[in-house]
Coordinates of C-alpha atoms in Angstrom, one line a residue:
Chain S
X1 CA -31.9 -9.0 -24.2
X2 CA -33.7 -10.8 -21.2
X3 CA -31.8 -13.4 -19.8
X4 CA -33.9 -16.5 -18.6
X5 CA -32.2 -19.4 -16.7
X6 CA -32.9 -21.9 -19.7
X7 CA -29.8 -19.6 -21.0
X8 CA -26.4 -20.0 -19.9
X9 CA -25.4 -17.5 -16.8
X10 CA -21.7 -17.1 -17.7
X11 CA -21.7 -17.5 -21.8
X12 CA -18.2 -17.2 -23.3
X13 CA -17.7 -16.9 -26.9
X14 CA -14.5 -16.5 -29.0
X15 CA -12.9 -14.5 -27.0
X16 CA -9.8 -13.1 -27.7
X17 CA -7.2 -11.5 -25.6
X18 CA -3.4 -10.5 -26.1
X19 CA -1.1 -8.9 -23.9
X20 CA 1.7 -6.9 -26.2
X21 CA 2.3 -9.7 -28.9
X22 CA 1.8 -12.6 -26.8
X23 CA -1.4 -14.3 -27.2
X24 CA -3.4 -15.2 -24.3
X25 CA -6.7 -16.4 -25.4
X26 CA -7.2 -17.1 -28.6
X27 CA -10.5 -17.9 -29.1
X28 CA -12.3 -18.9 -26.3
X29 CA -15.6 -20.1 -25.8
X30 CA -17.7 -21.7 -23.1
X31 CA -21.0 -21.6 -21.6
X32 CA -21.6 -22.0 -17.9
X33 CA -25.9 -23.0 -17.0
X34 CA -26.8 -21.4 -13.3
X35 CA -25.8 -24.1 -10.9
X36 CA -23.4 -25.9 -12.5
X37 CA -19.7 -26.5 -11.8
X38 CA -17.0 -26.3 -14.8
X39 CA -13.1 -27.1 -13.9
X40 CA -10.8 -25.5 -16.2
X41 CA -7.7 -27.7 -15.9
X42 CA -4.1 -27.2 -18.5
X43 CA -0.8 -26.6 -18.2
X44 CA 0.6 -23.3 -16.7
X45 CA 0.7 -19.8 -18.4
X46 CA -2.3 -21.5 -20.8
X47 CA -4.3 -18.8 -20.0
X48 CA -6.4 -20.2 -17.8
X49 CA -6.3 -17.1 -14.7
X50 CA -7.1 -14.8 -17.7
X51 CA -10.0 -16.1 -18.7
X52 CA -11.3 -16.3 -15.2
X53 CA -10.5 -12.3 -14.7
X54 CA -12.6 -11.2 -18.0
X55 CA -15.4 -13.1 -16.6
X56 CA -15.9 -10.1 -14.0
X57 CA -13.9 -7.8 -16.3
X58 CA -10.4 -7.2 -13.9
X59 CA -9.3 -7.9 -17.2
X60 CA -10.1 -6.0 -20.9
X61 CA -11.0 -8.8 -23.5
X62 CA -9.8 -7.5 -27.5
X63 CA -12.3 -9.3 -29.5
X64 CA -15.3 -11.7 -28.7
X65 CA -18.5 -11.6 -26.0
X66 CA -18.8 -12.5 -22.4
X67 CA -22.3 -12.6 -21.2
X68 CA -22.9 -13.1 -17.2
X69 CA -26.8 -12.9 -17.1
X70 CA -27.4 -11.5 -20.3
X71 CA -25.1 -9.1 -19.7
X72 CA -22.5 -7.9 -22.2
X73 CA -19.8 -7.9 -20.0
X74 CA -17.5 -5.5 -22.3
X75 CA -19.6 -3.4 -23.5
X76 CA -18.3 0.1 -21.9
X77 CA -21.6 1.5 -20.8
X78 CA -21.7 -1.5 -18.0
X79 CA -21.6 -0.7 -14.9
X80 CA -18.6 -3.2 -14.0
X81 CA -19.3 -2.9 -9.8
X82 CA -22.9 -4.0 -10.2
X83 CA -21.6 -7.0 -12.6
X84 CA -18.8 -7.3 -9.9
X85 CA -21.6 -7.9 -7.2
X86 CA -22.6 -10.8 -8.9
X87 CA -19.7 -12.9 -9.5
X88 CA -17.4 -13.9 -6.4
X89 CA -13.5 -14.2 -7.0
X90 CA -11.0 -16.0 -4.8
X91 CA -7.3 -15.5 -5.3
X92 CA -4.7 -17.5 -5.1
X93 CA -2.9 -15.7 -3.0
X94 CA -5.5 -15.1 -0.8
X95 CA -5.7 -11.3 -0.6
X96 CA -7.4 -10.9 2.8
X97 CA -6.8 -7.3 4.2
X98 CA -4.2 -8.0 6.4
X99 CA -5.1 -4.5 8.8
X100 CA -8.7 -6.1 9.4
X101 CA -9.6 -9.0 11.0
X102 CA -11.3 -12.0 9.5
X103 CA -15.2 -10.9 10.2
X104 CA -14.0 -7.7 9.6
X105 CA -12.7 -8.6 6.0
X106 CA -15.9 -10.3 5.6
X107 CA -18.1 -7.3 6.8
X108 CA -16.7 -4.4 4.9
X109 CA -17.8 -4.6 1.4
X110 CA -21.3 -5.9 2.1
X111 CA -21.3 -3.1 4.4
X112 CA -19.3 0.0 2.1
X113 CA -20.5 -1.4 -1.3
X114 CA -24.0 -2.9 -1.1
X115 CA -24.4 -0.3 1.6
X116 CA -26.5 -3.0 3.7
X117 CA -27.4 -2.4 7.8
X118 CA -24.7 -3.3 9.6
X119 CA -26.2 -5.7 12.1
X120 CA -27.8 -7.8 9.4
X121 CA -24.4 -8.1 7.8
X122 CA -22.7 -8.7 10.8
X123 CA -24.5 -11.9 11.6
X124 CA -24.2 -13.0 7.9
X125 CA -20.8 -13.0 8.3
X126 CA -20.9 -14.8 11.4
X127 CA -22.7 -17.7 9.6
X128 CA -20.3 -17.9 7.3
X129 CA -17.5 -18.0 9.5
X130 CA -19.7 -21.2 10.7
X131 CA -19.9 -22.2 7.2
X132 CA -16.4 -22.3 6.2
X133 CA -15.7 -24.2 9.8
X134 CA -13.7 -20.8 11.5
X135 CA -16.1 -19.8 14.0
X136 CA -14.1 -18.3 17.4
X137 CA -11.8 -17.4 14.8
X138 CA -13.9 -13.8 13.9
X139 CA -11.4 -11.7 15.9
X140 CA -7.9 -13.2 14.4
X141 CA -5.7 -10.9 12.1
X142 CA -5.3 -12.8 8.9
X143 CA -1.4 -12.8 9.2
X144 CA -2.4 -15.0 12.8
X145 CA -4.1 -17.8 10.5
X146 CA -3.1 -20.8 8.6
X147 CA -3.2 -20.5 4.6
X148 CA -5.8 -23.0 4.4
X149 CA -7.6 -20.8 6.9
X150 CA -7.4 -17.5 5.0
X151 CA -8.6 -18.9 2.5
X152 CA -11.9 -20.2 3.7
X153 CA -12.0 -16.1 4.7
X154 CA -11.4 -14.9 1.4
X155 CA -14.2 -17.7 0.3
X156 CA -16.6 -16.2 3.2
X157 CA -16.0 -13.1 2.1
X158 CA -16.7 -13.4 -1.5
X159 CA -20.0 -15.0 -0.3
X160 CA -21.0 -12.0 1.9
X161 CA -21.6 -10.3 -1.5
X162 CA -23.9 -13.0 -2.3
X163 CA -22.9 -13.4 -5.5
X164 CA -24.7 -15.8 -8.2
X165 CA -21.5 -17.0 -9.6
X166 CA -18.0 -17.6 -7.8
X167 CA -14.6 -18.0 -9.7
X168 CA -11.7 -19.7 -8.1
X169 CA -8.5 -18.8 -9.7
X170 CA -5.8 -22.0 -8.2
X171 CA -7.0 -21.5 -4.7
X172 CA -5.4 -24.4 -3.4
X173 CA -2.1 -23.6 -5.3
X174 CA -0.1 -22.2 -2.5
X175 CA -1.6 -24.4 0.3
X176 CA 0.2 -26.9 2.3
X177 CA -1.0 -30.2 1.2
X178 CA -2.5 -30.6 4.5
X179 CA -4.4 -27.8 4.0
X180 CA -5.6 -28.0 0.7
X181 CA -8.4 -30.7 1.6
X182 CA -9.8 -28.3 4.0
X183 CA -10.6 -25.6 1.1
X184 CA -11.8 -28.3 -1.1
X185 CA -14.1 -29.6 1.3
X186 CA -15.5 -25.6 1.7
X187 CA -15.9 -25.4 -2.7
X188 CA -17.7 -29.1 -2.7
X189 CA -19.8 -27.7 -0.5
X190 CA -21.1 -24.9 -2.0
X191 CA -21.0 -26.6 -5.0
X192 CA -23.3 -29.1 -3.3
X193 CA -25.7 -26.0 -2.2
X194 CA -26.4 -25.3 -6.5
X195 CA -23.4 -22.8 -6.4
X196 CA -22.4 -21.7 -9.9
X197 CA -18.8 -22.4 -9.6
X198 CA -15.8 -21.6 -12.3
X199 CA -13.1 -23.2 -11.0
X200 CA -9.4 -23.2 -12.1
X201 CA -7.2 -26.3 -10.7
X202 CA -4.5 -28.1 -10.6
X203 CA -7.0 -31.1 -8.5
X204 CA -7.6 -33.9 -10.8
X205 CA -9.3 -36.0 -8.5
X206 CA -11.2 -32.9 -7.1
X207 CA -12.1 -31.9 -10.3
X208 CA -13.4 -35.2 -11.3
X209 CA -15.4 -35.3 -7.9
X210 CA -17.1 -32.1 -8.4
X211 CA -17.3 -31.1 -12.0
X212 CA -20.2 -31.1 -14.2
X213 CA -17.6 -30.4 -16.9
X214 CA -14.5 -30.2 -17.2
X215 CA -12.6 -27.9 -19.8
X216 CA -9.3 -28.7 -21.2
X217 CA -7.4 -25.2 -22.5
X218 CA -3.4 -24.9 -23.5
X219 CA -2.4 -21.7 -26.0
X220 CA -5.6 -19.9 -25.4
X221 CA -7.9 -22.2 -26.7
X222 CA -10.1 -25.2 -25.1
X223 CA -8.7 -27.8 -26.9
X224 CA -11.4 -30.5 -25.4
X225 CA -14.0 -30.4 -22.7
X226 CA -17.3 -32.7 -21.3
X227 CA -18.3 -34.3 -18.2
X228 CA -15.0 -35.6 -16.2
X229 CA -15.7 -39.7 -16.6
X230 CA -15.8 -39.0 -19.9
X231 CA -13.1 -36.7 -20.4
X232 CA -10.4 -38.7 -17.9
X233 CA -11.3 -41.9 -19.0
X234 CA -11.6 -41.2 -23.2
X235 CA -10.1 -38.1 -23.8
X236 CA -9.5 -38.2 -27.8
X237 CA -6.8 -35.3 -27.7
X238 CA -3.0 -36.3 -27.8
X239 CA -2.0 -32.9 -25.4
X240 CA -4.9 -33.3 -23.1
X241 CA -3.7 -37.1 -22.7
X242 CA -0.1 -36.3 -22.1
X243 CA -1.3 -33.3 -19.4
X244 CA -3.2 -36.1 -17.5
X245 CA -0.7 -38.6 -18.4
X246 CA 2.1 -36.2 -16.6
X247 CA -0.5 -35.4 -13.5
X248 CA -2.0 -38.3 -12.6
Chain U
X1 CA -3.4 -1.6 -12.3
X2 CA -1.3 1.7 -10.3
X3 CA -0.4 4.2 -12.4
X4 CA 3.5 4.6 -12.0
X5 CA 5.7 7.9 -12.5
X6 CA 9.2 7.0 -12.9
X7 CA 12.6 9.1 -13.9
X8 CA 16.1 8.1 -15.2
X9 CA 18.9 10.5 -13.5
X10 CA 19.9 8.6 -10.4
X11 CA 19.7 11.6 -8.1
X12 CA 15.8 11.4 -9.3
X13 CA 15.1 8.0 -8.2
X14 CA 11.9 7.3 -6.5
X15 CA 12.0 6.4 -2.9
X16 CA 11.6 2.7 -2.1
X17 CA 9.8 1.5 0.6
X18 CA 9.8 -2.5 0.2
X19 CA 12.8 -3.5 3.3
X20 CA 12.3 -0.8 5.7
X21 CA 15.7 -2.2 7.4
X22 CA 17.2 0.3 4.8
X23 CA 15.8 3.6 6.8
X24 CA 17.6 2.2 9.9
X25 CA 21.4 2.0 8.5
X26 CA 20.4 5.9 7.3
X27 CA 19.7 6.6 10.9
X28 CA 21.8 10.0 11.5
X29 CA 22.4 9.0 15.3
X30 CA 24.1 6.6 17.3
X31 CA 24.1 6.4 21.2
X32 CA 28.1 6.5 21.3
X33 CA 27.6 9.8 19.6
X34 CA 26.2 11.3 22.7
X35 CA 28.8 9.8 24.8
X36 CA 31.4 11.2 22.2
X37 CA 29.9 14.3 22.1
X38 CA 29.8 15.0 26.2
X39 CA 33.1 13.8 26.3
X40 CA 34.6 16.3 23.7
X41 CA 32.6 19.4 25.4
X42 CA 34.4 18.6 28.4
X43 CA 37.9 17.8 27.2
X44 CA 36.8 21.2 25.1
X45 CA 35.7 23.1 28.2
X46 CA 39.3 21.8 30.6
X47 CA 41.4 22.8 27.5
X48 CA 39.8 26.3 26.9
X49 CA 40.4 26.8 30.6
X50 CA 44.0 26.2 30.5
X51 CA 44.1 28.7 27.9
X52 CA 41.7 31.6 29.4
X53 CA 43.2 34.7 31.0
X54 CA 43.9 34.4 34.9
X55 CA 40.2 35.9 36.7
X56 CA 38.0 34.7 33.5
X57 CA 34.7 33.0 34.9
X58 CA 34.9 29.0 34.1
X59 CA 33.8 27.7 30.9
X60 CA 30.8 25.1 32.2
X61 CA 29.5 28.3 34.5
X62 CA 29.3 30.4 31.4
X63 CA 27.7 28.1 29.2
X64 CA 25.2 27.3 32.3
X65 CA 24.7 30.9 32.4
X66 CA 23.8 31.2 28.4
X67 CA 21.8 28.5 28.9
X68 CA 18.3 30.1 29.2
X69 CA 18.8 32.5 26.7
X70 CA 20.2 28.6 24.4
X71 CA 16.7 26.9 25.2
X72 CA 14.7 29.9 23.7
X73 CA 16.2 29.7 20.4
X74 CA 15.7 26.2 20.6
X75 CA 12.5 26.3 21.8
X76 CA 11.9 27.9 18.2
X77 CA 13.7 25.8 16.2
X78 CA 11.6 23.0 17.4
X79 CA 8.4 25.3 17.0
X80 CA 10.0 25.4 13.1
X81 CA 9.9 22.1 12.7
X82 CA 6.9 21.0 13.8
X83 CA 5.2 23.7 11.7
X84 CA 7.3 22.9 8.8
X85 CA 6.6 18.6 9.6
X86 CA 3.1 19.6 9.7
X87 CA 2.7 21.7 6.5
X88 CA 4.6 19.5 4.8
X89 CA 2.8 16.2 5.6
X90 CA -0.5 17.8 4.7
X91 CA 0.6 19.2 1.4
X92 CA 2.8 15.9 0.4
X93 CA 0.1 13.6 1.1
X94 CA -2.0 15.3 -1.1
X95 CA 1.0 15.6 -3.8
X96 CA 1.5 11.9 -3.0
X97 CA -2.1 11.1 -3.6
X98 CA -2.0 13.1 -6.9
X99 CA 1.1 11.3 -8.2
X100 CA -0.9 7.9 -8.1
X101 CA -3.9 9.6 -9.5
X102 CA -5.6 7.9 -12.7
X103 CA -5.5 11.6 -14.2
X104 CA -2.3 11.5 -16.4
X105 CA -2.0 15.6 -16.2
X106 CA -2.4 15.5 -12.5
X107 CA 0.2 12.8 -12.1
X108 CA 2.5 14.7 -14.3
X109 CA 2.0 17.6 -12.6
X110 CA 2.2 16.4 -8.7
X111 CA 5.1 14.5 -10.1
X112 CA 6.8 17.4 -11.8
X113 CA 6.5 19.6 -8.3
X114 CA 7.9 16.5 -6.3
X115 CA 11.2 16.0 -8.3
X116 CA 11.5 20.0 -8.3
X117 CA 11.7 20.1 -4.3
X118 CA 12.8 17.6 -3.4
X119 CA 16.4 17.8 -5.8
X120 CA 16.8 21.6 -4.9
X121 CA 19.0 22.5 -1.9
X122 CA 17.2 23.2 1.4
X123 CA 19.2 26.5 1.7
X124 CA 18.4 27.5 -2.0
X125 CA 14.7 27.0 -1.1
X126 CA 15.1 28.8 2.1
X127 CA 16.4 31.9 0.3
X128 CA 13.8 31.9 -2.2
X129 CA 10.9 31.9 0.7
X130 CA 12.6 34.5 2.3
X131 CA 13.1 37.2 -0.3
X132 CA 9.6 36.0 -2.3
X133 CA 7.5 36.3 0.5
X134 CA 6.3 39.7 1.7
X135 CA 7.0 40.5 5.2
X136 CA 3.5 41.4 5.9
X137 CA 0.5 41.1 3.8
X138 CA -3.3 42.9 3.9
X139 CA -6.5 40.7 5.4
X140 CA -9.1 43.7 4.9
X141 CA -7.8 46.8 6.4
X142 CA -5.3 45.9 8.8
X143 CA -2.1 44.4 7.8
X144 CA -0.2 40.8 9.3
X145 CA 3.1 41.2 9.5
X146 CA 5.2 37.8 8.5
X147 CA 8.2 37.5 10.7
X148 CA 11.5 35.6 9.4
X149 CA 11.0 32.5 11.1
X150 CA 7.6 32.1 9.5
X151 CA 8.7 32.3 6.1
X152 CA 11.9 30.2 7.2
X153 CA 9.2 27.6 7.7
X154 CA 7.5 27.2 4.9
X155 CA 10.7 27.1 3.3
X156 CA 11.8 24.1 5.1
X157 CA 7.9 23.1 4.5
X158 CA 8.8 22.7 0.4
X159 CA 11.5 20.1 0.4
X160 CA 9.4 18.1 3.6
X161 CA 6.0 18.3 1.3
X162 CA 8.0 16.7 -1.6
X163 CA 9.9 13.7 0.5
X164 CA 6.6 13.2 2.2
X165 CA 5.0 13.1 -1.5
X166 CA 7.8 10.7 -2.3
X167 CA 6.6 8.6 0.9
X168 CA 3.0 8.0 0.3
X169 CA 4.1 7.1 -3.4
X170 CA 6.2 4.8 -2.4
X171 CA 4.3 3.6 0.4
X172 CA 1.3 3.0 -1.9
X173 CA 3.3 1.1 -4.6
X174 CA 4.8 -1.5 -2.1
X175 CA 1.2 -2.7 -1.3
X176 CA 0.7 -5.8 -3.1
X177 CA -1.5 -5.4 -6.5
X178 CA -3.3 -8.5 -5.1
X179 CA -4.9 -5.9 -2.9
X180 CA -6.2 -3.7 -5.6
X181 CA -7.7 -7.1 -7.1
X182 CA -9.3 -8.4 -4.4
X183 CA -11.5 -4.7 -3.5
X184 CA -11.8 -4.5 -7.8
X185 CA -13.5 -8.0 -7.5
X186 CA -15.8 -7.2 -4.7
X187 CA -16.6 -4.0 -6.1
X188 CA -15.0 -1.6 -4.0
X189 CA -14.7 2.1 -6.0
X190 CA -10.7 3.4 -6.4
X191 CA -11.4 6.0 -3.6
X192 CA -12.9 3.5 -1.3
X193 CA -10.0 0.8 -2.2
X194 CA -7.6 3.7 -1.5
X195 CA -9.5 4.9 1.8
X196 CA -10.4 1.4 3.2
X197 CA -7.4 -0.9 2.1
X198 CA -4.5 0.8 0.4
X199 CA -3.8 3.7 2.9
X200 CA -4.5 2.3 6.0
X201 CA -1.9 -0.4 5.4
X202 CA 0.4 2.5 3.5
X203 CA 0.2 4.8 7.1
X204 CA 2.2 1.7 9.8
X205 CA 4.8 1.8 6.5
X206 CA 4.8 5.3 6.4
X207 CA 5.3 5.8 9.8
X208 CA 9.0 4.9 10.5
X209 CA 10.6 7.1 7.3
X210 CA 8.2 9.6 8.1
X211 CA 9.5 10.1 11.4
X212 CA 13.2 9.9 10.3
X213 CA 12.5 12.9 7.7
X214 CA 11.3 14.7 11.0
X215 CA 15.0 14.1 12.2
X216 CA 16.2 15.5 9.5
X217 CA 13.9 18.6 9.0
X218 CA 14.9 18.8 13.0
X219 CA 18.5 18.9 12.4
X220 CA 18.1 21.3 9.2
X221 CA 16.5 23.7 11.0
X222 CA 19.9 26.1 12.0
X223 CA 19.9 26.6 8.2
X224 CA 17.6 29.5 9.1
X225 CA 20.0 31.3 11.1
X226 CA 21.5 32.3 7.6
X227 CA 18.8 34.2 6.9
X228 CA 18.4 35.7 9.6
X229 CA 15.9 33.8 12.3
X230 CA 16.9 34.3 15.8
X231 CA 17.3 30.2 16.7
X232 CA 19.3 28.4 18.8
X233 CA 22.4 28.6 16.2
X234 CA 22.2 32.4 15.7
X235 CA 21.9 33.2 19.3
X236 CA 25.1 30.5 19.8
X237 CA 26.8 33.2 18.0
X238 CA 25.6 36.2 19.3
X239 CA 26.6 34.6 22.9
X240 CA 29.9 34.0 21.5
X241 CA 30.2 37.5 19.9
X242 CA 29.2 39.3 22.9
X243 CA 31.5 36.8 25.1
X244 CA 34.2 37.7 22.7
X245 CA 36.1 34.5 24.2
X246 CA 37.9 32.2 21.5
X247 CA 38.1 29.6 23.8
X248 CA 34.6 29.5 24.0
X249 CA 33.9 28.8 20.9
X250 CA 34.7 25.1 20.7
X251 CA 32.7 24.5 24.0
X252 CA 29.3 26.4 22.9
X253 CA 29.1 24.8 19.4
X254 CA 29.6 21.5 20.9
X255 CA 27.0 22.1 23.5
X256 CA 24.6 23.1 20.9
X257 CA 24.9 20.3 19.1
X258 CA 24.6 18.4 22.2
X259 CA 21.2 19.8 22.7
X260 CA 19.9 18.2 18.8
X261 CA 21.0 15.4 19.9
X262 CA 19.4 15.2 23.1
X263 CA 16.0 16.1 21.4
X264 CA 16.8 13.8 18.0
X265 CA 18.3 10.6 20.0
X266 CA 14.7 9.2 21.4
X267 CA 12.8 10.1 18.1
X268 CA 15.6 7.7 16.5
X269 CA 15.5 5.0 18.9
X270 CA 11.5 5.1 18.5
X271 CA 11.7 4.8 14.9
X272 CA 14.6 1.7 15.2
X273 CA 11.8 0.2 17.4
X274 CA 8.8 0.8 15.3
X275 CA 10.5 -0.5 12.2
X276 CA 11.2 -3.5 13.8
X277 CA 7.5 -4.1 15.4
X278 CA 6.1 -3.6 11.9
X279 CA 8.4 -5.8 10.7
X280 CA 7.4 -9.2 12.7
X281 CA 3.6 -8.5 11.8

């Protein structure tokens, strides 16, 4: 099938996933249009880090579809690194390579895996480093930067790829407070720039600022999603309320 | 996900890399050893002096006189354990690569030769080397003889290949699986994760234990003299045979164990201070 971008770049639908005999998603579904920027927000261990690693299949779904571009994203005969070079991922724990420095970190998979010229990559990743506001920091080891600072490398690196779709998996989760803005102010803008963004948070209020939708999930399901004022200000589910209730 | 081999008898356990302050408290040297160790080769020598027959030539001047003769035999045992550090390395990474292999059968198997060398006895290994190996073998029409030492080696080489094996497991295991993630998501291969990411960052935690085994291999190495190779231990002996002195005997062990530690002492103190430089980063 032909994917046109009337259809939904990142289509989810009832998808199921179990580890052992615990459920993880149970039933999932959710559609993602090119450009737009979904927040999936819930309580912990709901799933939600799952569902953002079977988007770019880290993780085996049991049962259900994922299409990224029209793409069945399970279907064995994929080839998972060319669906990998589209969609970006950004940890929450960063995962720089700490035995490279930060352009280098940036460089080496446009370089090893896209097999691109080196020169052309190298100032790519040296507008980045612009980008995410770390220029004159190229040469620093990623153990000699801040967290907020590794992880507007790991962003830049996921960029270098030039991916159509980026997933953040809690990125600000084991930030200083101080340093969380400074992240979120790198996402905005890319989501700013027509970004397709999948974002997992615990930010209300940055969720609210840069959604186009917001998803609700808790026990492997979405339990209620739509555009943020409508979903903080009239949410009609009692758990959703009592989440937000508890956060905000 | 890593593939993982794992075994239940406690002498089996797999070697753990994650605080490397555990390799130092195994450290088989201390400077106050040396100290002790001069100290007792001189008490040794002024007590077997008392005891020698009146117009005997002095302890110290006979063990200076040996000494030449002493530095040959360990000019070969340190020639044994670089060859057996060498061959060993080479063949355990490669074992060590295999026991992380996705291949279940080639896990097994590099697992399988890993526990088998490195739980048998170095001497036991040693003997097999010695009698299994032919003393000289054919390449076309003329033949190569094998001396002792170079089968001593590569029995000393099986038990180093397996530890080594036993390091780059281990070493590859402690690397956070974040890693692995974050090269899966940018669509790195498995070889090019390993070869870019995992090993690289495997070789600065390798390096310390790696260098402590060669202290060990290096201190192993008089094994040989059972079998027969003409090192630094056996020729202790023959000096002592042909000296036919019993109040030698004290002296010239202590002196030869003197010279180990001379050669052992710096590699441990570099190993202390590479731990502890890896360990701030």
């Amino acid at each position: 099938m032909d994917w046109t971008p009337d259809q939904p770049l990142i289509r989810m639908h009832d998808v199921h996933k179990s580890f052992g005999p615990q459920k993880i998603l149970d039933g999932i579904s959710l559609d993602v249009m090119r450009g737009e920027v979904i927040c999936i927000i819930g309580p912990s261990g709901a799933g939600k880090s799952t569902l953002l690693r079977c988007i770019n299949a880290l993780v085996p779904i049991d049962r259900g579809s994922i299409l990224v571009a029209g793409q069945e994203v399970h279907d064995a005969k994929l080839d998972k690194l060319a669906l990998r070079r589209k969609v970006g991922m950004v940890f929450q724990q960063y995962n720089l390579f700490p035995h490279r420095t930060a352009l280098e970190n940036i460089m080496m998979a446009p370089i090893h895996v896209l097999k691109h010229d080196r020169a052309e990559v190298d100032a790519r990743a040296r507008s980045l480093m612009r980008k995410v506001r770390l220029d004159g920091k190229e040469g620093f080891y990623p153990g000699e930067l801040s967290g907020g600072q590794q992880q507007r490398v790991a962003i830049a690196r996921s960029l270098a790829m030039q991916p159509e779709a980026m997933l953040f998996d809690e990125v600000t989760a084991a930030l200083d407070p101080e340093t969380v803005k400074e992240v979120l102010v790198t996402i905005r803008d890319l989501a700013e720039e027509g970004m397709t963004c999948v974002i997992v948070t615990h930010e209300m209020g940055f969720a609210r600022e840069v959604a186009d939708q917001i998803y609700f999930t808790d026990r492997g399901v979405v339990v209620e999603h739509g555009p943020p004022e409508e979903f903080f200000t009239q949410c009609r589910d009692e758990r959703a309320r009592r989440f937000l209730s508890q956060i905000l | 996900m890593i593939p993982t081999s794992r075994t239940n008898l406690p002498v089996l356990r797999p070697f753990r890399l994650g605080a490397a302050s555990n390799v130092s408290s195994i450290l088989p040297l201390d400077g106050r050893q040396g100290v002790i160790l001069v100290a007792a080769l001189l008490v040794s020598a002024g007590i077997g002096e008392a005891n020698a027959g009146p117009g005997a030539p002095s302890i110290l001047a006979t063990i200076v006189k040996w000494t030449p003769l002493l530095a040959q035999g360990f000019a070969l045992n340190i020639a044994m354990s670089f060859l057996a550090m060498a061959i060993g390395t080479a063949f355990g990474v490669a074992l060590g690569l295999g026991q992380i292999s996705v291949l279940a059968p080639l896990r097994a198997t590099a697992w399988s030769v890993t526990q088998f060398f490195r739980n048998s006895p170095w001497l036991v290994l040693l003997f097999y080397c010695m009698l299994l190996l032919p003393f000289e073998f054919r390449v076309g029409d003329s033949f190569v003889s094998l001396p002792g030492w170079t089968k001593a080696t590569v029995g000393l080489a099986l038990p180093v290949m397996a530890n080594v094996s036993e390091l780059v497991r281990g070493a590859v295991q402690s690397i956070p699986s974040g890693q692995w993630e974050a090269c899966e998501a940018l669509a790195f291969t498995r070889l090019q994760t390993l070869r870019m990411v995992i090993l690289p960052q495997c070789i600065k935690r390798m390096t310390p234990p790696w260098m402590n085994l060669y202290a060990i291999l290096t201190v192993a190495t008089p094994l040989t003299s059972v079998v027969g190779v003409s090192e630094a231990m056996t020729l202790t002996g023959d000096i002592l045979s042909s000296e036919g002195r019993t109040e030698l005997l004290v002296p010239m062990y202590l002196y030869l164990l003197l010279w180990f530690f001379v050669y052992c002492y710096p590699i441990a103190l570099a190993t202390v201070a590479l731990e502890r430089r890896f360990q701030v980063r």
